[in-house]
Structure formats: structure tokens, C-alpha cells
Amino acid sequence: MMQSTPAIERSPAPAGAEKPEAHVACLDFSFFYGDNQAVKNVTLDIPSYQVTAIIGPSGCGKSTLLRSINRMNDLIPGGRTAGKLLFDGQEVYGPRLDVVALRRRIGMVFQKPNPFPKSILNNIAYGRRLHDRLGKGELLATVETSLKRAGLWDEVKDRLDDNALSLSGGQQQRLCIARALAVDPEVLLMDEPTSALDPRATARIEDLIAELRGRYTIIIVTHNMQQAARVSDLTAFLYEGNLIEYGQTAGIFTKPREKRTEDYMTGRFG
Ligand SMILES: Nc1ncnc2c1ncn2[C@@H]1O[C@H](COP(=O)(O)OP(=O)(O)OP(=O)(O)O)[C@@H](O)[C@H]1O
Ligand SMILES: [Mg+2]
């Protein structure tokens, strides 16, 4: 299987970046569910501070690959990996890796907004409390900063004690993004973060991704080609677990090198 993995220029941390660069790379990485190899020998270097989209037809392994990055697949019976996945030079599946610390540095946002059935404030404070013993003042400051970063502060600042489930779907998703940002991650994984949202709420999340770009490394799985074209710098096209093509989004969309990419883009399958 042809794998196109152009060398990606790695730039130093831009001004405003939250942390020095810590980047994600797959080296001949595979993930198996029992005998089913859902991700097949993928080699992929994901640059920091940019937005990388993972696209491909249903069942091609997008979520599996994404979830492998912060070891969200750990508890699946029969799940195992081969090859290497590196984050900040460390082997994510290495024996000494601290998974809690990893997940603090690599946050995740899911397809369906999943706030805790708690107050808006506690949704954010909760994750942060797990990691740090903060005083009340610091905690409130974190809540405000995170909600501002997620573009939700103005809408909720007067109702922080309301239950998070009273928010609209789009607001709930931005709350989940705020919750992920509250622990100061370096990487944000998003698995179809807008597929449960209407076009307006989707546009807000896409704007938010554009704002977070340059400060966080964002890896987003999407079924929506227009969304990949709008929000991402790089696009990886997966097909049946194989990485078929990877490169600058503009290039992939206007001039795919592989026929299968083109067929998928033009709606011939998927
Ligand atoms: N928990 C699981 N246990 C066993 N097999 C699984 C599990 N999750 C996914 N798979 C299998 O792994 C393959 C890849 O699934 P995955 O969910 O990664 O695809 P996807 O590209 O995210 O699809 P979709 O676009 O529908 O979300 C599929 O064959 C799927 O059936
Ligand atoms: Mg999926």
C-alpha cells in the first residue's frame, strides 16, 4: 500500500503558543481489535500548532487512530497496538508512560456533547480539580479563561450555577471544549465534534477551531469534506485502515495524488 508522507516542516512555537512544541508522530503504527486490524501500519508526522484533519469513509479507522493518540482505546478487550506512536519524543505505548499525565496533555472532544450533569462551573472545575489542588480564586480564574477561550463566556457568565444540560447542543459542545482546555493541554483531539450540531452551531465551532489554531495542536476527524477544507492545514485520507494520502489540505483537495482520494472527494464512494 502506497503511503504518501511528505516531510513536514516543523516550525518553532509561534508567539502566543501555550507550550513549547510537543508533537505527535505515528511510525508504522497499527491498532487491532482482536484479529481485525483497524489501523494498518500508518506513518504520519503531525505538526504542532496546526489543524490536521483525518477523513475517509465510515469504518476506515479514523476514530481508532484518533483515540490511540491519548490511549482512549486502552480498555477495549482484545485491543492491541503494533509499531510506534510518539508524543513529545515519548512512546505513548511504552511501559513507563503515565496515562493520566498523557491525557492531561492531550485532551479530547467527542461527537456528542457529553457535559457532566453538574453546573456549568463544576463541569470545568471538576477536571481541573482532579489534576491540581487549586484555591477557589484560581479555580474561578481558570473557569473564566477556559470559557473565554471556548467562546462561551459571554453566554454563560451570569448562569454559571445552572446545570450544563440546560445549554443548547452547540453551547454544550463549546463547554466540553472549555472543559478540555481547562487542564491546559497541548493537543486537542476532536472526533466529529459538529456532527450532532446544526449549521449555525457548527460554524461557531469551526470559528473556534480557527481561533485555537496556533496555540494548540488540533487533530480533527470529520465526515464533512467542506469542513476539512475550511478548518484544516493538513489532511490525512484513510481507507480501510491504510493511510492513502497525507499533505497540505489545499493540495489534497485540488490535486490529490491518489485515485482513491479523488474518488472519495468527488463522492464516488464513502
Ligand atoms: N470497540 C470496538 N471493538 C471492535 N471493533 C471495533 C471497535 N471500534 C471500532 N471497531 C472496528 O474498527 C474499524 C474502524 O472503526 P472506527 O470506529 O475507527 O472507524 P471510523 O473511520 O471512525 O468510522 P465512522 O466514520 O463510522 O465513525 C471498523 O471495522 C470497526 O468495526
Ligand atoms: Mg468514527
Coordinates of C-alpha atoms and ligand atoms in Angstrom, one line a residue:
M1 CA 0.0 0.0 0.0
M2 CA 1.4 3.4 -1.1
Q3 CA 1.9 5.8 1.8
S4 CA 2.5 9.4 1.0
T5 CA 4.2 11.0 3.9
P6 CA 5.9 14.2 2.8
A7 CA 8.4 15.7 5.2
I8 CA 6.5 18.3 7.2
E9 CA 8.4 21.5 8.1
R10 CA 8.3 21.8 11.8
S11 CA 8.3 25.4 13.0
P12 CA 9.2 26.7 16.4
A13 CA 6.4 27.5 18.8
P14 CA 4.7 30.6 17.5
A15 CA 4.2 33.6 19.7
G16 CA 1.1 33.0 21.8
A17 CA 1.5 29.3 21.8
E18 CA 0.7 27.7 25.1
K19 CA 3.6 25.4 25.3
P20 CA 6.8 24.6 23.5
E21 CA 6.4 22.2 20.7
A22 CA 5.5 18.6 21.6
H23 CA 4.5 16.7 18.5
V24 CA 2.6 13.6 17.6
A25 CA 4.0 11.0 15.2
C26 CA 2.9 7.6 14.2
L27 CA 5.7 5.2 13.0
D28 CA 4.4 2.1 11.3
F29 CA 1.5 2.2 13.8
S30 CA -1.3 -0.4 13.8
F31 CA -4.3 -1.0 16.0
F32 CA -6.0 -4.3 16.2
Y33 CA -9.4 -5.3 17.7
G34 CA -8.7 -9.0 18.1
D35 CA -8.0 -10.1 14.5
N36 CA -9.4 -7.0 12.9
Q37 CA -6.5 -4.6 12.1
A38 CA -8.4 -1.3 12.1
V39 CA -5.3 0.9 11.6
K40 CA -2.7 -0.6 9.3
N41 CA 1.0 0.4 9.5
V42 CA 0.3 4.1 9.5
T43 CA 3.3 6.5 9.4
L44 CA 2.2 10.1 10.0
D45 CA 4.0 13.1 11.4
I46 CA 1.5 15.6 12.8
P47 CA 2.9 19.1 13.1
S48 CA 2.4 21.2 16.2
Y49 CA 0.1 24.2 16.3
Q50 CA -1.7 23.3 13.1
V51 CA -5.0 21.7 12.4
T52 CA -4.8 18.2 10.9
A53 CA -8.0 16.6 9.6
I54 CA -8.5 12.9 9.3
I55 CA -11.0 11.9 6.7
G56 CA -12.2 8.8 5.0
P57 CA -15.3 6.6 4.7
S58 CA -17.1 5.1 7.6
G59 CA -15.2 2.3 9.3
C60 CA -11.9 3.2 7.8
G61 CA -10.3 3.6 11.3
K62 CA -10.4 7.4 11.8
S63 CA -11.7 7.2 15.4
T64 CA -9.5 4.3 16.2
L65 CA -6.4 6.2 15.1
L66 CA -7.5 9.4 16.9
R67 CA -8.3 7.5 20.1
S68 CA -5.0 5.7 20.0
I69 CA -3.2 9.0 20.4
N70 CA -4.3 9.5 24.0
R71 CA -4.9 5.8 24.7
M72 CA -8.6 6.0 24.9
N73 CA -8.7 2.5 23.4
D74 CA -6.9 1.0 26.3
L75 CA -9.8 -0.7 27.9
I76 CA -11.1 -2.4 24.8
P77 CA -10.8 -6.2 25.3
G78 CA -8.6 -7.7 22.6
G79 CA -7.3 -4.3 21.6
R80 CA -3.6 -4.1 20.9
T81 CA -1.1 -1.9 19.0
A82 CA 2.0 -2.5 16.9
G83 CA 4.6 -0.1 15.7
K84 CA 5.1 3.2 17.5
L85 CA 3.2 6.2 18.4
L86 CA 5.3 9.1 19.8
F87 CA 4.3 12.2 21.6
D88 CA 6.9 14.7 22.6
G89 CA 9.5 12.1 21.9
Q90 CA 8.0 9.6 24.3
E91 CA 6.5 6.3 23.3
V92 CA 2.8 6.5 24.1
Y93 CA 2.6 2.7 24.4
G94 CA 5.9 2.5 26.2
P95 CA 6.0 0.7 29.6
R96 CA 6.8 3.8 31.6
L97 CA 4.2 6.1 30.2
D98 CA 1.8 7.8 32.7
V99 CA -1.6 7.7 31.0
V100 CA -3.2 10.3 33.3
A101 CA -0.4 12.7 32.5
L102 CA -0.7 11.9 28.8
R103 CA -4.4 12.7 28.8
R104 CA -3.8 15.9 30.6
R105 CA -1.5 17.0 27.7
I106 CA -3.8 15.5 25.0
G107 CA -7.4 16.4 25.6
M108 CA -10.4 15.1 23.7
V109 CA -13.8 16.3 22.5
F110 CA -16.4 13.7 21.3
Q111 CA -19.0 13.6 18.6
K112 CA -21.9 14.0 21.0
P113 CA -21.5 16.8 23.6
N114 CA -21.1 15.0 26.9
P115 CA -21.1 17.5 29.7
F116 CA -21.4 16.2 33.3
P117 CA -24.9 16.6 34.8
K118 CA -23.5 19.3 37.0
S119 CA -23.3 23.1 37.0
I120 CA -21.6 24.9 34.1
L121 CA -18.9 26.0 36.6
N122 CA -18.4 22.5 38.0
N123 CA -18.0 21.0 34.6
I124 CA -14.9 23.0 34.1
A125 CA -13.7 23.0 37.7
Y126 CA -14.1 19.2 38.0
G127 CA -11.4 18.2 35.6
R128 CA -9.1 20.8 36.8
R129 CA -9.6 19.7 40.4
L130 CA -8.7 16.2 39.5
H131 CA -5.3 17.3 38.4
D132 CA -4.4 20.2 40.8
R133 CA -5.3 21.5 44.2
L134 CA -6.3 25.0 43.3
G135 CA -7.8 27.6 45.7
K136 CA -11.2 28.9 44.9
G137 CA -9.9 32.1 43.3
E138 CA -7.6 30.3 41.0
L139 CA -10.3 27.8 40.1
L140 CA -12.7 30.6 39.2
A141 CA -10.0 32.3 37.1
T142 CA -9.4 29.0 35.2
V143 CA -13.2 28.7 34.7
E144 CA -13.4 32.1 33.2
T145 CA -10.3 31.8 31.0
S146 CA -11.4 28.4 29.7
L147 CA -14.9 29.6 28.9
K148 CA -13.5 32.7 27.1
R149 CA -11.1 30.5 25.1
A150 CA -14.1 28.3 24.1
G151 CA -16.1 31.4 23.1
L152 CA -18.8 30.7 25.6
W153 CA -18.1 33.1 28.5
D154 CA -20.4 35.9 27.4
E155 CA -23.3 33.5 27.0
V156 CA -22.9 31.8 30.4
K157 CA -21.2 34.2 32.8
D158 CA -24.5 35.1 34.5
R159 CA -25.6 31.5 34.9
L160 CA -22.5 29.5 35.9
D161 CA -24.5 27.6 38.5
D162 CA -27.1 26.4 36.0
N163 CA -27.0 22.8 35.0
A164 CA -24.9 22.3 31.9
L165 CA -27.6 20.2 30.4
S166 CA -29.8 23.3 30.2
L167 CA -27.4 24.7 27.5
S168 CA -28.1 24.2 23.7
G169 CA -26.2 21.4 21.9
G170 CA -23.8 23.9 20.4
Q171 CA -23.2 25.5 23.8
Q172 CA -22.7 22.1 25.4
Q173 CA -20.1 21.3 22.8
R174 CA -18.2 24.6 23.5
L175 CA -18.5 23.8 27.2
C176 CA -16.8 20.4 26.5
I177 CA -14.1 22.2 24.6
A178 CA -13.7 24.6 27.5
R179 CA -13.5 21.6 29.9
A180 CA -10.8 20.1 27.7
L181 CA -8.9 23.4 27.7
A182 CA -9.1 23.9 31.4
V183 CA -6.3 21.4 32.1
D184 CA -4.0 23.3 29.7
P185 CA -3.5 20.6 27.1
E186 CA -1.1 20.9 24.2
V187 CA -3.1 18.7 21.8
L188 CA -6.8 18.7 21.3
L189 CA -8.4 15.6 19.6
M190 CA -11.8 16.1 18.1
D191 CA -13.9 13.2 16.8
E192 CA -16.6 14.6 14.5
P193 CA -17.2 17.5 17.0
T194 CA -20.0 19.1 15.0
S195 CA -21.9 16.1 13.6
A196 CA -24.6 16.5 16.2
L197 CA -25.0 20.2 15.7
D198 CA -26.9 22.5 13.3
P199 CA -25.2 24.6 10.7
R200 CA -25.0 27.7 12.9
A201 CA -23.6 25.9 15.9
T202 CA -21.2 24.1 13.5
A203 CA -19.9 27.4 12.2
R204 CA -19.2 28.6 15.7
I205 CA -17.1 25.6 16.5
E206 CA -15.3 26.0 13.2
D207 CA -14.6 29.6 14.1
L208 CA -13.4 28.4 17.5
I209 CA -11.0 25.9 15.9
A210 CA -9.6 28.7 13.8
E211 CA -9.0 30.8 16.9
L212 CA -7.4 27.9 18.8
R213 CA -5.1 27.1 15.9
G214 CA -1.6 28.3 16.5
R215 CA -2.0 27.8 20.3
Y216 CA -2.8 24.1 20.3
T217 CA -2.2 21.2 18.0
I218 CA -5.6 20.1 16.8
I219 CA -6.4 16.8 15.2
I220 CA -10.0 16.5 13.9
V221 CA -11.9 13.6 12.5
T222 CA -14.6 14.8 10.1
H223 CA -17.0 13.3 7.6
N224 CA -17.7 16.7 6.2
M225 CA -15.3 17.4 3.4
Q226 CA -16.1 21.1 3.3
Q227 CA -15.3 21.2 7.0
A228 CA -12.0 19.6 6.5
A229 CA -11.3 22.1 3.7
R230 CA -12.3 25.0 5.8
V231 CA -10.6 24.3 9.1
S232 CA -7.5 22.2 8.4
D233 CA -3.9 22.9 7.3
L234 CA -3.2 19.2 6.7
T235 CA -5.4 16.4 5.7
A236 CA -4.9 12.6 6.1
F237 CA -7.1 10.3 4.0
L238 CA -7.6 6.9 5.4
Y239 CA -9.1 4.0 3.6
E240 CA -9.7 0.5 5.1
G241 CA -7.2 1.3 7.8
N242 CA -4.4 2.5 5.4
L243 CA -3.1 6.0 5.1
I244 CA -3.6 6.6 1.4
E245 CA -2.6 10.2 1.2
Y246 CA -1.4 13.0 3.5
G247 CA -0.4 16.5 2.9
Q248 CA -1.4 20.2 2.8
T249 CA -5.2 20.4 2.7
A250 CA -5.3 22.7 -0.3
G251 CA -3.2 20.3 -2.3
I252 CA -5.2 17.2 -1.3
F253 CA -8.5 18.9 -2.2
T254 CA -7.4 20.5 -5.5
K255 CA -4.9 18.0 -6.7
P256 CA -5.0 14.6 -5.0
R257 CA -2.1 12.3 -6.0
E258 CA -4.0 9.1 -5.5
K259 CA -7.1 8.0 -7.4
R260 CA -8.8 6.7 -4.3
T261 CA -8.5 10.1 -2.7
E262 CA -10.0 11.7 -5.7
D263 CA -12.8 9.2 -5.9
Y264 CA -13.7 9.8 -2.3
M265 CA -13.5 13.6 -2.6
T266 CA -15.8 13.5 -5.6
G267 CA -18.3 11.3 -3.8
R268 CA -17.7 8.2 -5.9
F269 CA -17.7 6.2 -2.6
G270 CA -18.0 6.8 1.1
Ligands
LIG1 N1 -14.8 -1.2 20.2 C1 -14.6 -1.9 19.1 N2 -14.5 -3.2 19.1 C2 -14.2 -3.9 18.0 N3 -14.1 -3.4 16.7 C3 -14.2 -2.0 16.6 C4 -14.4 -1.2 17.8 N4 -14.5 0.1 17.4 C5 -14.3 0.1 16.0 N5 -14.1 -1.2 15.6 C6 -13.9 -1.6 14.2 O1 -12.7 -1.0 13.7 C7 -12.9 -0.5 12.4 C8 -12.6 1.0 12.4 O2 -13.6 1.6 13.2 P1 -13.6 3.2 13.5 O3 -14.6 3.4 14.5 O4 -12.2 3.6 13.9 O5 -13.9 3.8 12.1 P2 -14.3 5.3 11.7 O6 -13.5 5.6 10.5 O7 -14.2 6.2 12.9 O8 -15.8 5.2 11.2 P3 -17.0 6.2 11.4 O9 -16.8 7.3 10.3 O10 -18.2 5.4 11.1 O11 -17.0 6.8 12.7 C9 -14.2 -1.0 12.0 O12 -14.1 -2.2 11.3 C10 -15.0 -1.2 13.3 O13 -15.9 -2.1 13.2
MG2 MG -15.5 7.3 14.0

